[in-house]
GROMACS .gro file of C-alpha atoms in nm:
model
  382
    1THR     CA    1   6.382   3.975  -6.500
    2MET     CA    2   6.513   3.757  -6.781
    3ALA     CA    3   6.362   3.780  -7.127
    4GLY     CA    4   5.987   3.735  -7.094
    5LEU     CA    5   6.018   3.600  -6.738
    6SER     CA    6   5.880   3.757  -6.423
    7ILE     CA    7   5.862   3.645  -6.061
    8SER     CA    8   5.609   3.740  -5.796
    9VAL     CA    9   5.611   3.660  -5.425
   10ALA     CA   10   5.267   3.687  -5.264
   11SER     CA   11   5.117   3.590  -4.929
   12THR     CA   12   4.765   3.456  -4.863
   13ASP     CA   13   4.645   3.670  -5.154
   14GLY     CA   14   4.840   3.438  -5.386
   15LEU     CA   15   4.634   3.128  -5.302
   16ALA     CA   16   4.352   3.187  -5.552
   17ALA     CA   17   4.595   3.227  -5.842
   18TYR     CA   18   4.782   2.918  -5.719
   19ALA     CA   19   4.460   2.712  -5.729
   20GLU     CA   20   4.387   2.842  -6.078
   21PHE     CA   21   4.736   2.743  -6.196
   22CYS     CA   22   4.694   2.392  -6.051
   23ARG     CA   23   4.406   2.326  -6.290
   24SER     CA   24   4.659   2.276  -6.572
   25ALA     CA   25   4.982   2.212  -6.378
   26LEU     CA   26   5.156   1.893  -6.267
   27PHE     CA   27   5.210   1.866  -5.889
   28GLY     CA   28   5.248   1.622  -5.599
   29PRO     CA   29   4.945   1.556  -5.373
   30ALA     CA   30   5.079   1.784  -5.098
   31GLN     CA   31   5.117   2.065  -5.354
   32SER     CA   32   4.756   2.033  -5.477
   33ALA     CA   33   4.528   2.335  -5.438
   34ALA     CA   34   4.304   2.138  -5.198
   35TRP     CA   35   4.595   2.048  -4.970
   36VAL     CA   36   4.748   2.397  -4.975
   37GLN     CA   37   4.421   2.585  -4.924
   38ASN     CA   38   4.293   2.358  -4.647
   39TRP     CA   39   4.629   2.373  -4.468
   40ALA     CA   40   4.624   2.753  -4.495
   41THR     CA   41   4.267   2.774  -4.362
   42GLU     CA   42   4.306   2.528  -4.075
   43THR     CA   43   4.655   2.613  -3.946
   44ARG     CA   44   4.677   2.981  -4.051
   45PRO     CA   45   5.051   2.968  -4.123
   46ASP     CA   46   5.276   3.253  -4.226
   47LEU     CA   47   5.277   3.159  -4.595
   48LEU     CA   48   5.422   3.265  -4.926
   49VAL     CA   49   5.351   3.181  -5.289
   50ALA     CA   50   5.647   3.241  -5.521
   51THR     CA   51   5.553   3.220  -5.888
   52LEU     CA   52   5.764   3.221  -6.202
   53SER     CA   53   5.577   3.341  -6.511
   54ALA     CA   54   5.678   3.328  -6.877
   55GLU     CA   55   5.507   3.572  -7.114
   56GLY     CA   56   5.267   3.655  -6.830
   57LYS     CA   57   5.158   3.292  -6.771
   58PRO     CA   58   5.262   3.102  -6.456
   59VAL     CA   59   5.496   2.808  -6.524
   60PHE     CA   60   5.629   2.723  -6.176
   61SER     CA   61   5.471   2.807  -5.840
   62LEU     CA   62   5.606   2.735  -5.494
   63ALA     CA   63   5.357   2.750  -5.203
   64LEU     CA   64   5.542   2.742  -4.869
   65GLU     CA   65   5.482   2.802  -4.500
   66VAL     CA   66   5.737   2.970  -4.277
   67ALA     CA   67   5.796   2.780  -3.954
   68CYS     CA   68   6.015   2.872  -3.659
   69LYS     CA   69   6.264   2.614  -3.536
   70GLY     CA   70   6.442   2.761  -3.236
   71PRO     CA   71   6.604   3.084  -3.358
   72PHE     CA   72   6.565   2.988  -3.725
   73ARG     CA   73   6.293   3.066  -3.977
   74ILE     CA   74   6.245   2.791  -4.232
   75ALA     CA   75   6.029   2.804  -4.544
   76ARG     CA   76   5.900   2.453  -4.619
   77PHE     CA   77   5.616   2.274  -4.795
   78MET     CA   78   5.277   2.319  -4.631
   79GLY     CA   79   5.198   2.032  -4.403
   80GLY     CA   80   5.550   1.994  -4.263
   81ARG     CA   81   5.630   1.626  -4.227
   82HIS     CA   82   5.285   1.527  -4.352
   83ALA     CA   83   5.398   1.644  -4.696
   84ASN     CA   84   5.570   1.352  -4.873
   85GLY     CA   85   5.662   1.276  -5.233
   86ASN     CA   86   5.674   1.646  -5.309
   87PHE     CA   87   5.673   1.791  -5.660
   88VAL     CA   88   5.634   2.167  -5.705
   89ALA     CA   89   5.340   2.279  -5.922
   90ALA     CA   90   5.473   2.336  -6.273
   91ASP     CA   91   5.352   2.369  -6.631
   92PRO     CA   92   5.410   2.038  -6.820
   93ASN     CA   93   5.547   2.215  -7.130
   94TRP     CA   94   5.786   2.426  -6.924
   95LEU     CA   95   5.905   2.112  -6.738
   96ALA     CA   96   6.022   1.958  -7.065
   97LYS     CA   97   6.293   2.225  -7.087
   98ALA     CA   98   6.309   2.348  -6.726
   99ASP     CA   99   6.516   2.662  -6.696
  100ILE     CA  100   6.759   2.625  -6.405
  101PRO     CA  101   6.877   2.989  -6.379
  102ALA     CA  102   6.508   3.084  -6.357
  103LEU     CA  103   6.464   2.847  -6.059
  104ARG     CA  104   6.757   3.013  -5.884
  105SER     CA  105   6.594   3.351  -5.951
  106VAL     CA  106   6.275   3.231  -5.777
  107LEU     CA  107   6.479   3.153  -5.465
  108ALA     CA  108   6.658   3.488  -5.489
  109ALA     CA  109   6.317   3.660  -5.513
  110ILE     CA  110   6.204   3.483  -5.194
  111ALA     CA  111   6.521   3.603  -5.017
  112LYS     CA  112   6.453   3.959  -5.131
  113ALA     CA  113   6.082   3.961  -5.041
  114ARG     CA  114   6.137   3.786  -4.708
  115PRO     CA  115   6.480   3.873  -4.562
  116ASP     CA  116   6.363   3.716  -4.232
  117ILE     CA  117   6.375   3.363  -4.382
  118ASP     CA  118   6.700   3.176  -4.305
  119LEU     CA  119   6.648   2.861  -4.507
  120VAL     CA  120   6.426   2.720  -4.781
  121ALA     CA  121   6.397   2.347  -4.701
  122LEU     CA  122   6.236   2.143  -4.978
  123GLU     CA  123   6.230   1.793  -4.836
  124ARG     CA  124   6.118   1.448  -4.954
  125LEU     CA  125   6.110   1.551  -5.320
  126LEU     CA  126   5.996   1.301  -5.584
  127PRO     CA  127   6.271   1.227  -5.840
  128ASP     CA  128   6.002   1.222  -6.109
  129LEU     CA  129   5.624   1.244  -6.143
  130ASP     CA  130   5.486   0.983  -6.386
  131GLY     CA  131   5.814   0.994  -6.577
  132VAL     CA  132   5.855   1.374  -6.576
  133ALA     CA  133   6.185   1.467  -6.407
  134ASN     CA  134   6.177   1.696  -6.103
  135PRO     CA  135   6.349   2.023  -6.206
  136LEU     CA  136   6.472   2.078  -5.849
  137ALA     CA  137   6.714   1.786  -5.896
  138SER     CA  138   6.929   2.026  -6.099
  139LEU     CA  139   6.995   2.227  -5.780
  140GLU     CA  140   7.239   2.102  -5.517
  141HIS     CA  141   7.065   1.819  -5.332
  142PHE     CA  142   7.116   1.502  -5.129
  143SER     CA  143   6.919   1.181  -5.068
  144SER     CA  144   6.645   1.167  -4.805
  145PRO     CA  145   6.737   0.929  -4.523
  146ASN     CA  146   6.413   0.732  -4.557
  147LEU     CA  147   6.341   0.504  -4.852
  148SER     CA  148   6.004   0.515  -5.022
  149LEU     CA  149   5.852   0.182  -5.129
  150ALA     CA  150   5.598   0.099  -5.399
  151VAL     CA  151   5.446  -0.189  -5.598
  152ASP     CA  152   5.445  -0.221  -5.976
  153LEU     CA  153   5.088  -0.312  -6.077
  154ALA     CA  154   5.179  -0.411  -6.435
  155GLY     CA  155   4.959  -0.690  -6.572
  156GLY     CA  156   4.695  -0.659  -6.300
  157PHE     CA  157   4.644  -0.823  -5.960
  158ASP     CA  158   4.694  -1.186  -6.065
  159ALA     CA  159   5.021  -1.102  -6.238
  160LEU     CA  160   5.131  -0.904  -5.933
  161LEU     CA  161   5.055  -1.196  -5.701
  162SER     CA  162   5.247  -1.434  -5.926
  163ARG     CA  163   5.551  -1.208  -5.871
  164ALA     CA  164   5.499  -1.165  -5.496
  165SER     CA  165   5.446  -1.510  -5.336
  166GLY     CA  166   5.079  -1.493  -5.426
  167LYS     CA  167   4.979  -1.844  -5.315
  168ARG     CA  168   5.086  -1.764  -4.961
  169LYS     CA  169   4.912  -1.423  -4.971
  170ARG     CA  170   4.581  -1.569  -5.096
  171LYS     CA  171   4.594  -1.846  -4.836
  172LYS     CA  172   4.661  -1.593  -4.560
  173HIS     CA  173   4.377  -1.371  -4.687
  174ARG     CA  174   4.132  -1.665  -4.672
  175SER     CA  175   4.246  -1.756  -4.323
  176GLN     CA  176   4.201  -1.392  -4.212
  177ILE     CA  177   3.843  -1.397  -4.346
  178ARG     CA  178   3.775  -1.705  -4.131
  179LYS     CA  179   3.920  -1.532  -3.824
  180PHE     CA  180   3.709  -1.220  -3.886
  181GLU     CA  181   3.391  -1.421  -3.947
  182ALA     CA  182   3.446  -1.607  -3.620
  183VAL     CA  183   3.402  -1.270  -3.445
  184GLY     CA  184   3.123  -1.124  -3.661
  185SER     CA  185   3.068  -0.989  -4.008
  186TYR     CA  186   3.342  -0.790  -4.181
  187ARG     CA  187   3.339  -0.523  -4.455
  188ARG     CA  188   3.574  -0.281  -4.625
  189ILE     CA  189   3.441   0.075  -4.618
  190GLY     CA  190   3.529   0.353  -4.858
  191ALA     CA  191   3.422   0.680  -4.693
  192ARG     CA  192   3.161   0.839  -4.923
  193THR     CA  193   2.973   1.069  -4.684
  194PRO     CA  194   3.082   1.337  -4.435
  195ASP     CA  195   2.970   1.106  -4.151
  196GLU     CA  196   3.188   0.822  -4.277
  197VAL     CA  197   3.486   1.054  -4.321
  198GLY     CA  198   3.437   1.175  -3.963
  199ARG     CA  199   3.404   0.824  -3.825
  200LEU     CA  200   3.709   0.685  -4.007
  201LEU     CA  201   3.930   0.981  -3.917
  202ASP     CA  202   3.824   0.975  -3.550
  203ALA     CA  203   3.912   0.605  -3.536
  204PHE     CA  204   4.242   0.669  -3.714
  205PHE     CA  205   4.343   0.952  -3.477
  206GLU     CA  206   4.264   0.734  -3.176
  207MET     CA  207   4.467   0.439  -3.312
  208LYS     CA  208   4.763   0.669  -3.381
  209GLU     CA  209   4.743   0.830  -3.037
  210LEU     CA  210   4.776   0.492  -2.864
  211ARG     CA  211   5.042   0.363  -3.103
  212PHE     CA  212   5.268   0.668  -3.073
  213ARG     CA  213   5.235   0.672  -2.696
  214LYS     CA  214   5.341   0.307  -2.683
  215MET     CA  215   5.639   0.369  -2.913
  216GLY     CA  216   5.754   0.678  -2.726
  217ILE     CA  217   5.718   0.901  -3.032
  218ALA     CA  218   5.552   1.244  -3.053
  219ASN     CA  219   5.211   1.211  -3.219
  220VAL     CA  220   5.232   1.402  -3.549
  221PHE     CA  221   4.853   1.369  -3.578
  222GLY     CA  222   4.791   1.495  -3.224
  223ASP     CA  223   4.751   1.866  -3.296
  224ALA     CA  224   4.390   1.989  -3.322
  225GLN     CA  225   4.472   2.204  -3.627
  226VAL     CA  226   4.635   1.912  -3.808
  227ARG     CA  227   4.327   1.700  -3.739
  228GLY     CA  228   4.106   1.982  -3.863
  229PHE     CA  229   4.315   1.996  -4.180
  230PHE     CA  230   4.274   1.625  -4.258
  231ARG     CA  231   3.900   1.644  -4.186
  232ALA     CA  232   3.859   1.937  -4.424
  233LEU     CA  233   4.081   1.775  -4.690
  234PHE     CA  234   3.893   1.443  -4.703
  235MET     CA  235   3.549   1.609  -4.667
  236GLN     CA  236   3.617   1.847  -4.955
  237ALA     CA  237   3.740   1.560  -5.175
  238LEU     CA  238   3.393   1.398  -5.152
  239ALA     CA  239   3.262   1.667  -5.389
  240GLU     CA  240   3.505   1.567  -5.669
  241ASP     CA  241   3.403   1.326  -5.946
  242ARG     CA  242   3.714   1.127  -5.874
  243PRO     CA  243   3.820   1.225  -5.522
  244SER     CA  244   4.192   1.299  -5.502
  245PHE     CA  245   4.200   1.196  -5.133
  246VAL     CA  246   4.020   0.882  -5.010
  247LEU     CA  247   3.976   0.695  -4.680
  248HIS     CA  248   3.928   0.320  -4.642
  249GLY     CA  249   3.852   0.117  -4.333
  250LEU     CA  250   3.817  -0.248  -4.239
  251GLU     CA  251   3.527  -0.305  -4.002
  252VAL     CA  252   3.487  -0.633  -3.814
  253ALA     CA  253   3.193  -0.693  -3.581
  254GLY     CA  254   3.090  -0.327  -3.604
  255LYS     CA  255   3.433  -0.196  -3.500
  256LEU     CA  256   3.698  -0.032  -3.720
  257ARG     CA  257   4.019  -0.238  -3.709
  258ALA     CA  258   4.235  -0.076  -3.978
  259ILE     CA  259   4.230   0.258  -4.165
  260THR     CA  260   4.419   0.396  -4.465
  261GLY     CA  261   4.419   0.747  -4.612
  262SER     CA  262   4.530   0.765  -4.975
  263SER     CA  263   4.590   1.020  -5.247
  264ARG     CA  264   4.539   0.970  -5.619
  265SER     CA  265   4.823   1.116  -5.821
  266GLY     CA  266   4.831   1.046  -6.194
  267LYS     CA  267   4.926   0.683  -6.244
  268ARG     CA  268   4.988   0.626  -5.871
  269LEU     CA  269   4.765   0.551  -5.576
  270ILE     CA  270   4.960   0.662  -5.269
  271CYS     CA  271   4.898   0.543  -4.915
  272GLU     CA  272   4.957   0.867  -4.721
  273PHE     CA  273   4.889   0.712  -4.378
  274GLY     CA  274   4.751   0.404  -4.209
  275ALA     CA  275   4.679   0.263  -3.864
  276ILE     CA  276   4.551  -0.053  -3.697
  277ALA     CA  277   4.357  -0.110  -3.377
  278GLU     CA  278   4.570  -0.295  -3.124
  279ASP     CA  279   4.291  -0.516  -2.992
  280ASP     CA  280   4.171  -0.878  -2.979
  281LEU     CA  281   4.197  -0.902  -3.359
  282GLY     CA  282   4.548  -0.762  -3.391
  283HIS     CA  283   4.683  -1.117  -3.431
  284ALA     CA  284   4.485  -1.150  -3.757
  285SER     CA  285   4.677  -0.856  -3.915
  286PRO     CA  286   4.381  -0.638  -4.021
  287GLY     CA  287   4.626  -0.388  -4.174
  288ASP     CA  288   4.773  -0.646  -4.413
  289PHE     CA  289   4.419  -0.752  -4.503
  290LEU     CA  290   4.315  -0.396  -4.591
  291PHE     CA  291   4.631  -0.345  -4.801
  292PHE     CA  292   4.553  -0.664  -4.996
  293ASP     CA  293   4.208  -0.525  -5.084
  294ASN     CA  294   4.337  -0.172  -5.150
  295ILE     CA  295   4.607  -0.300  -5.386
  296GLN     CA  296   4.357  -0.525  -5.564
  297GLU     CA  297   4.123  -0.228  -5.613
  298ALA     CA  298   4.412  -0.011  -5.738
  299CYS     CA  299   4.480  -0.277  -6.003
  300GLU     CA  300   4.113  -0.293  -6.102
  301THR     CA  301   4.082   0.085  -6.135
  302GLY     CA  302   4.380   0.111  -6.370
  303PHE     CA  303   4.659   0.250  -6.151
  304GLU     CA  304   5.012   0.156  -6.258
  305VAL     CA  305   5.175   0.186  -5.916
  306TYR     CA  306   5.061   0.143  -5.556
  307ASP     CA  307   5.287   0.366  -5.348
  308PHE     CA  308   5.340   0.300  -4.975
  309SER     CA  309   5.515   0.637  -4.945
  310VAL     CA  310   5.806   0.716  -4.713
  311GLY     CA  311   5.941   0.469  -4.458
  312ASP     CA  312   6.074   0.115  -4.477
  313GLU     CA  313   5.854  -0.131  -4.286
  314PRO     CA  314   5.831  -0.513  -4.298
  315TYR     CA  315   5.460  -0.503  -4.397
  316LYS     CA  316   5.550  -0.296  -4.705
  317ARG     CA  317   5.832  -0.533  -4.799
  318LEU     CA  318   5.571  -0.811  -4.837
  319TRP     CA  319   5.457  -0.634  -5.155
  320CYS     CA  320   5.713  -0.389  -5.279
  321ASP     CA  321   5.938  -0.417  -5.580
  322ILE     CA  322   6.011  -0.047  -5.639
  323GLU     CA  323   6.244   0.151  -5.413
  324THR     CA  324   6.258   0.528  -5.454
  325ARG     CA  325   6.501   0.763  -5.287
  326HIS     CA  326   6.341   1.101  -5.243
  327PHE     CA  327   6.580   1.393  -5.229
  328GLU     CA  328   6.620   1.717  -5.034
  329VAL     CA  329   6.712   2.065  -5.147
  330LEU     CA  330   6.829   2.306  -4.875
  331VAL     CA  331   6.882   2.664  -4.987
  332PRO     CA  332   7.027   2.892  -4.718
  333LEU     CA  333   6.925   3.256  -4.756
  334THR     CA  334   7.128   3.391  -4.460
  335VAL     CA  335   7.453   3.309  -4.279
  336LYS     CA  336   7.246   3.161  -3.997
  337GLY     CA  337   7.065   2.953  -4.260
  338ARG     CA  338   7.397   2.820  -4.388
  339MET     CA  339   7.482   2.687  -4.042
  340LEU     CA  340   7.141   2.523  -4.013
  341ALA     CA  341   7.168   2.365  -4.360
  342LEU     CA  342   7.500   2.210  -4.262
  343THR     CA  343   7.355   2.070  -3.939
  344LEU     CA  344   7.046   1.931  -4.115
  345ARG     CA  345   7.259   1.767  -4.380
  346GLN     CA  346   7.481   1.599  -4.121
  347GLY     CA  347   7.167   1.493  -3.934
  348ALA     CA  348   7.032   1.333  -4.251
  349ARG     CA  349   7.362   1.148  -4.301
  350LEU     CA  350   7.352   1.015  -3.946
  351LYS     CA  351   6.987   0.916  -3.986
  352ALA     CA  352   7.062   0.734  -4.312
  353PHE     CA  353   7.352   0.554  -4.143
  354VAL     CA  354   7.130   0.441  -3.853
  355LYS     CA  355   6.843   0.335  -4.080
  356ASN     CA  356   7.072   0.142  -4.314
  357SER     CA  357   7.233  -0.048  -4.028
  358PRO     CA  358   6.966  -0.295  -3.907
  359THR     CA  359   7.130  -0.358  -3.568
  360ILE     CA  360   7.159   0.008  -3.473
  361TRP     CA  361   6.806   0.083  -3.600
  362LYS     CA  362   6.661  -0.204  -3.391
  363LEU     CA  363   6.846  -0.078  -3.087
  364THR     CA  364   6.720   0.277  -3.149
  365LYS     CA  365   6.359   0.152  -3.155
  366VAL     CA  366   6.407  -0.052  -2.835
  367LEU     CA  367   6.562   0.243  -2.651
  368ARG     CA  368   6.279   0.466  -2.770
  369ARG     CA  369   6.016   0.233  -2.626
  370LYS     CA  370   6.209   0.204  -2.299
  371ALA     CA  371   6.222   0.582  -2.274
  372ALA     CA  372   5.852   0.611  -2.359
  373GLY     CA  373   5.769   0.573  -1.991
  374GLN     CA  374   5.987   0.859  -1.870
  375ALA     CA  375   6.098   1.108  -2.130
  376ALA     CA  376   5.941   1.362  -2.359
  377PRO     CA  377   5.849   1.181  -2.681
  378ALA     CA  378   6.076   1.196  -2.984
  379GLU     CA  379   5.946   1.299  -3.326
  380GLU     CA  380   5.846   1.025  -3.564
  381ASP     CA  381   6.086   0.938  -3.845
  382SER     CA  382   6.371   1.117  -3.679
   0.00000   0.00000   0.00000
């Protein structure tokens, strides 16, 4: 140990201390105690909590799950690819003067405690959290292949609309209301009871199931444990004064047509996921309508940024004026891990090349849909 510093690597027994640390720490939504504990309970992963302490007080704590990928064992953030915009739980005072050798020692301690782990893969890392730099950027890293898009809410909703072709947006919103009212009454629902959480999530899972099948992509929300995790996460949030995870739905004529699941993180409201029903009202863009209302509410409740999270889509471009490149830190702990890190890095380069070349990316999507009929589905975002 360095002067006054100590490192511990625990398993499930480290979760209570992790939750306690989070009460005063800064962290990304997928590193929150609620996310980590519900993921641990619902999916029962092989997990580890590596904590750096200074003068006996935790200052940096890494909660990871160990997943097998072929012959490799990879330690990654809990939630796998559901974990986006990641920022490891850390003490705000310590972050101001983050100690890089100490971070390397945490990784060395993981290697020592768990010689079976080949690679620590910290993906989709936030460059900064509300202006506080991510200490992991001082380790060797590279850009994530997928952009993350967000909207600056400065000056409130009217000011935002004046920057983002607002006349057209308001006109479209009014015309959508007319289309909805032609079918029946419409309302935006914020899930406030366990029943509403259940109803909105069931509708969301069903929408995703159909959408992924159509696109020829593996359904990342298909697994029963993953569904159990999201149910537990949003249910538990209901008990908080200001829930850190919230669900919204647009209901027209008694049927849910669009759903979003969001996290509240400091100055940002983050859309973690969304889906639309592909039905008779699809032409009226219920998803765009719900985003309009969600963004307006984010302005009214004092958020500074509405974050669409990872992935570049045309519907996000209608609003966004902030582009963020998340970054990835791959730390091989074995020779086998070094090979895997190299492969993953080249894969990310190829992915970035494909995504940044519109023609190739279009072609990739077309081929995927064509294959949807015959082949095993691909994974989303890959």
